């Protein structure tokens, strides 16, 4: 044991006293390979079967120096007054294993299954809620306050359709021509709600268990 310790000590002394081992240039019989995106340096040179600590330390130092040399000679460096010197690394080339398992695929809801079957695509939040008004030269909402669906309801002068007005009087409908568009809009909303309730009832009857 003492002989082995003496050997390792002599090797370490030889390495630290040898200036070539501490130089910035590192030469290997078998060249290094690098993955700079992961700050990885691969040394394919085989180690002895029972390497001493001094040999391991020397190999690690050479690999670190070779990696630094490769970074400084191949990666662009930018200087910023606030952040200092910044180095841009290339994309990694070595795939790394995941830390956690791949998450299981989330089960689709009834609506998602129905949309996939009918080819319905989900719109992004806010998409399709506005439309361009040529007369005003601006974007206006389709529905709600000052919505495009209320266009003409606030006009001072309303054009009267004689045929529709005569039919409305014959049917005994109350109200004025000015409120006709609003009544039509409200009735359309009610029709859509009735259709939606009918579709919900049909869906519960058809696939209630799914």
Short mmCIF file of C-alpha atoms in Angstrom, two decimals, residues 17-208:
data_model
loop_
_atom_site.label_atom_id
_atom_site.label_comp_id
_atom_site.label_asym_id
_atom_site.label_seq_id
_atom_site.Cartn_x
_atom_site.Cartn_y
_atom_site.Cartn_z
CA UNK A 17 6.19 20.09 -12.17
CA UNK A 18 5.84 19.45 -15.89
CA UNK A 19 4.91 22.74 -17.60
CA UNK A 20 3.51 20.98 -20.66
CA UNK A 21 0.73 19.47 -18.53
CA UNK A 22 -0.45 22.93 -17.45
CA UNK A 23 -0.26 24.52 -20.89
CA UNK A 24 -3.31 25.85 -22.72
CA UNK A 25 -2.84 23.57 -25.71
CA UNK A 26 -3.93 19.96 -25.32
CA UNK A 27 -2.87 17.30 -27.82
CA UNK A 28 -4.21 13.78 -27.78
CA UNK A 29 -3.41 10.80 -30.03
CA UNK A 30 -7.16 10.32 -30.48
CA UNK A 31 -8.90 13.72 -30.93
CA UNK A 32 -11.66 14.87 -28.61
CA UNK A 33 -15.26 15.11 -29.75
CA UNK A 34 -17.51 17.92 -28.52
CA UNK A 35 -21.15 18.73 -27.97
CA UNK A 36 -20.83 22.42 -27.20
CA UNK A 37 -24.58 22.89 -26.76
CA UNK A 38 -24.39 20.61 -23.69
CA UNK A 39 -20.87 21.76 -22.71
CA UNK A 40 -19.72 18.19 -23.28
CA UNK A 41 -16.21 16.98 -24.11
CA UNK A 42 -15.69 13.29 -24.95
CA UNK A 43 -12.23 11.79 -24.54
CA UNK A 44 -12.08 8.46 -26.43
CA UNK A 45 -8.56 7.70 -25.19
CA UNK A 46 -8.85 4.64 -22.87
CA UNK A 47 -7.68 4.91 -19.28
CA UNK A 48 -5.55 2.32 -17.49
CA UNK A 49 -7.39 -0.50 -15.78
CA UNK A 50 -6.63 0.96 -12.33
CA UNK A 51 -5.96 4.67 -12.85
CA UNK A 52 -4.42 6.59 -10.00
CA UNK A 53 -5.98 9.83 -8.70
CA UNK A 54 -3.23 11.83 -10.40
CA UNK A 55 -4.04 10.33 -13.79
CA UNK A 56 -7.76 11.02 -13.30
CA UNK A 57 -7.02 14.60 -12.27
CA UNK A 58 -4.74 15.14 -15.26
CA UNK A 59 -7.29 13.68 -17.70
CA UNK A 60 -10.06 15.83 -16.26
CA UNK A 61 -7.90 18.97 -16.47
CA UNK A 62 -6.98 18.29 -20.11
CA UNK A 63 -10.62 17.66 -21.05
CA UNK A 64 -11.77 20.86 -19.36
CA UNK A 65 -9.01 22.85 -21.08
CA UNK A 66 -9.86 21.32 -24.46
CA UNK A 67 -13.54 22.21 -23.98
CA UNK A 68 -12.67 25.81 -23.08
CA UNK A 69 -10.38 26.09 -26.10
CA UNK A 70 -13.11 24.76 -28.40
CA UNK A 71 -15.69 27.20 -26.99
CA UNK A 72 -13.41 30.21 -27.38
CA UNK A 73 -12.43 29.35 -30.95
CA UNK A 74 -15.83 28.36 -32.38
CA UNK A 75 -18.61 30.17 -30.43
CA UNK A 76 -19.35 33.87 -31.02
CA UNK A 77 -18.92 36.17 -28.04
CA UNK A 78 -20.95 39.37 -27.63
CA UNK A 79 -20.18 42.13 -25.17
CA UNK A 80 -22.97 44.00 -23.42
CA UNK A 81 -22.64 47.05 -21.18
CA UNK A 82 -25.18 45.61 -18.75
CA UNK A 83 -24.54 41.85 -18.89
CA UNK A 84 -20.86 41.76 -19.81
CA UNK A 85 -19.48 39.11 -22.17
CA UNK A 86 -22.03 36.60 -23.46
CA UNK A 87 -21.27 33.46 -25.48
CA UNK A 88 -23.80 31.95 -27.90
CA UNK A 89 -23.78 28.15 -27.81
CA UNK A 90 -24.84 25.99 -30.77
CA UNK A 91 -27.85 23.66 -30.48
CA UNK A 92 -27.11 20.45 -28.50
CA UNK A 93 -26.48 17.29 -30.50
CA UNK A 94 -26.50 14.68 -27.73
CA UNK A 95 -30.00 13.55 -26.66
CA UNK A 96 -30.38 13.51 -22.90
CA UNK A 97 -32.83 11.26 -21.00
CA UNK A 98 -35.99 12.77 -19.53
CA UNK A 99 -36.04 13.48 -15.81
CA UNK A 100 -39.67 12.29 -15.53
CA UNK A 101 -41.90 9.91 -17.45
CA UNK A 102 -43.73 11.05 -20.57
CA UNK A 103 -47.16 12.30 -19.43
CA UNK A 104 -50.11 10.13 -20.42
CA UNK A 105 -52.32 11.45 -23.20
CA UNK A 106 -55.29 13.34 -21.76
CA UNK A 107 -58.65 11.76 -22.50
CA UNK A 108 -60.77 13.84 -24.89
CA UNK A 109 -64.00 15.39 -23.69
CA UNK A 110 -67.35 14.81 -25.37
CA UNK A 111 -67.07 18.15 -27.12
CA UNK A 112 -63.56 17.40 -28.39
CA UNK A 113 -64.69 14.02 -29.76
CA UNK A 114 -67.69 15.66 -31.42
CA UNK A 115 -65.55 18.49 -32.86
CA UNK A 116 -63.03 16.00 -34.26
CA UNK A 117 -65.83 13.97 -35.85
CA UNK A 118 -67.45 17.04 -37.43
CA UNK A 119 -64.17 18.71 -38.38
CA UNK A 120 -64.73 21.69 -36.08
CA UNK A 121 -61.56 23.59 -35.19
CA UNK A 122 -61.15 25.54 -31.96
CA UNK A 123 -60.61 29.25 -32.44
CA UNK A 124 -57.96 31.13 -30.53
CA UNK A 125 -59.07 33.40 -27.74
CA UNK A 126 -60.44 36.61 -29.25
CA UNK A 127 -60.30 35.30 -32.82
CA UNK A 128 -63.35 36.20 -34.93
CA UNK A 129 -64.85 38.58 -32.35
CA UNK A 130 -64.34 41.73 -34.42
CA UNK A 131 -65.11 42.71 -37.99
CA UNK A 132 -63.98 45.66 -40.09
CA UNK A 133 -66.65 48.33 -40.67
CA UNK A 134 -66.10 49.87 -44.12
CA UNK A 135 -68.23 52.93 -43.38
CA UNK A 136 -66.55 53.77 -40.07
CA UNK A 137 -63.12 52.61 -41.23
CA UNK A 138 -62.45 50.75 -37.98
CA UNK A 139 -62.76 47.37 -36.34
CA UNK A 140 -65.99 46.86 -34.39
CA UNK A 141 -67.22 43.92 -32.28
CA UNK A 142 -69.55 41.43 -33.91
CA UNK A 143 -71.79 41.16 -30.85
CA UNK A 144 -72.47 42.97 -27.60
CA UNK A 145 -72.14 46.70 -26.93
CA UNK A 146 -71.95 48.58 -30.25
CA UNK A 147 -71.88 45.21 -31.97
CA UNK A 148 -72.31 44.76 -35.69
CA UNK A 149 -75.39 42.62 -35.04
CA UNK A 150 -77.14 45.76 -33.69
CA UNK A 151 -76.41 47.77 -36.81
CA UNK A 152 -79.29 50.09 -37.70
CA UNK A 153 -81.11 49.81 -34.37
CA UNK A 154 -80.02 53.27 -33.26
CA UNK A 155 -80.60 55.09 -36.55
CA UNK A 156 -82.71 58.23 -36.48
CA UNK A 157 -84.42 57.42 -39.75
CA UNK A 158 -85.56 53.88 -40.47
CA UNK A 159 -86.65 52.74 -43.92
CA UNK A 160 -90.08 51.11 -43.90
CA UNK A 161 -90.71 47.96 -45.91
CA UNK A 162 -94.34 48.37 -46.94
CA UNK A 163 -94.95 44.64 -47.48
CA UNK A 164 -93.47 43.65 -44.14
CA UNK A 165 -95.28 46.49 -42.38
CA UNK A 166 -98.60 45.47 -43.91
CA UNK A 167 -98.01 41.85 -42.94
CA UNK A 168 -97.09 42.84 -39.40
CA UNK A 169 -100.33 44.87 -39.08
CA UNK A 170 -102.41 41.99 -40.46
CA UNK A 171 -100.91 39.61 -37.92
CA UNK A 172 -101.62 42.13 -35.18
CA UNK A 173 -98.04 42.35 -33.99
CA UNK A 174 -97.31 45.14 -31.57
CA UNK A 175 -94.33 47.48 -31.62
CA UNK A 176 -92.78 49.83 -34.14
CA UNK A 177 -90.66 49.44 -37.23
CA UNK A 178 -87.67 50.80 -35.34
CA UNK A 179 -87.70 47.82 -33.00
CA UNK A 180 -88.13 45.24 -35.75
CA UNK A 181 -84.44 44.50 -36.10
CA UNK A 182 -84.03 44.06 -32.37
CA UNK A 183 -87.02 41.69 -32.26
CA UNK A 184 -85.52 39.66 -35.10
CA UNK A 185 -82.17 39.49 -33.30
CA UNK A 186 -83.78 38.42 -30.04
CA UNK A 187 -85.86 35.80 -31.83
CA UNK A 188 -82.75 34.45 -33.57
CA UNK A 189 -81.01 34.09 -30.20
CA UNK A 190 -84.02 32.21 -28.83
CA UNK A 191 -84.07 29.88 -31.85
CA UNK A 192 -80.39 29.09 -31.35
CA UNK A 193 -80.96 28.37 -27.67
CA UNK A 194 -83.82 26.02 -28.50
CA UNK A 195 -81.66 24.20 -31.03
CA UNK A 196 -78.85 23.91 -28.50
CA UNK A 197 -81.16 22.43 -25.87
CA UNK A 198 -82.53 19.97 -28.44
CA UNK A 199 -78.97 18.93 -29.39
CA UNK A 200 -78.08 18.46 -25.72
CA UNK A 201 -81.10 16.21 -25.17
CA UNK A 202 -80.27 14.22 -28.31
CA UNK A 203 -76.65 13.85 -27.18
CA UNK A 204 -77.66 12.57 -23.73
CA UNK A 205 -80.01 10.01 -25.27
CA UNK A 206 -77.51 8.87 -27.93
CA UNK A 207 -74.30 8.53 -25.89
CA UNK A 208 -75.20 9.09 -22.29
#
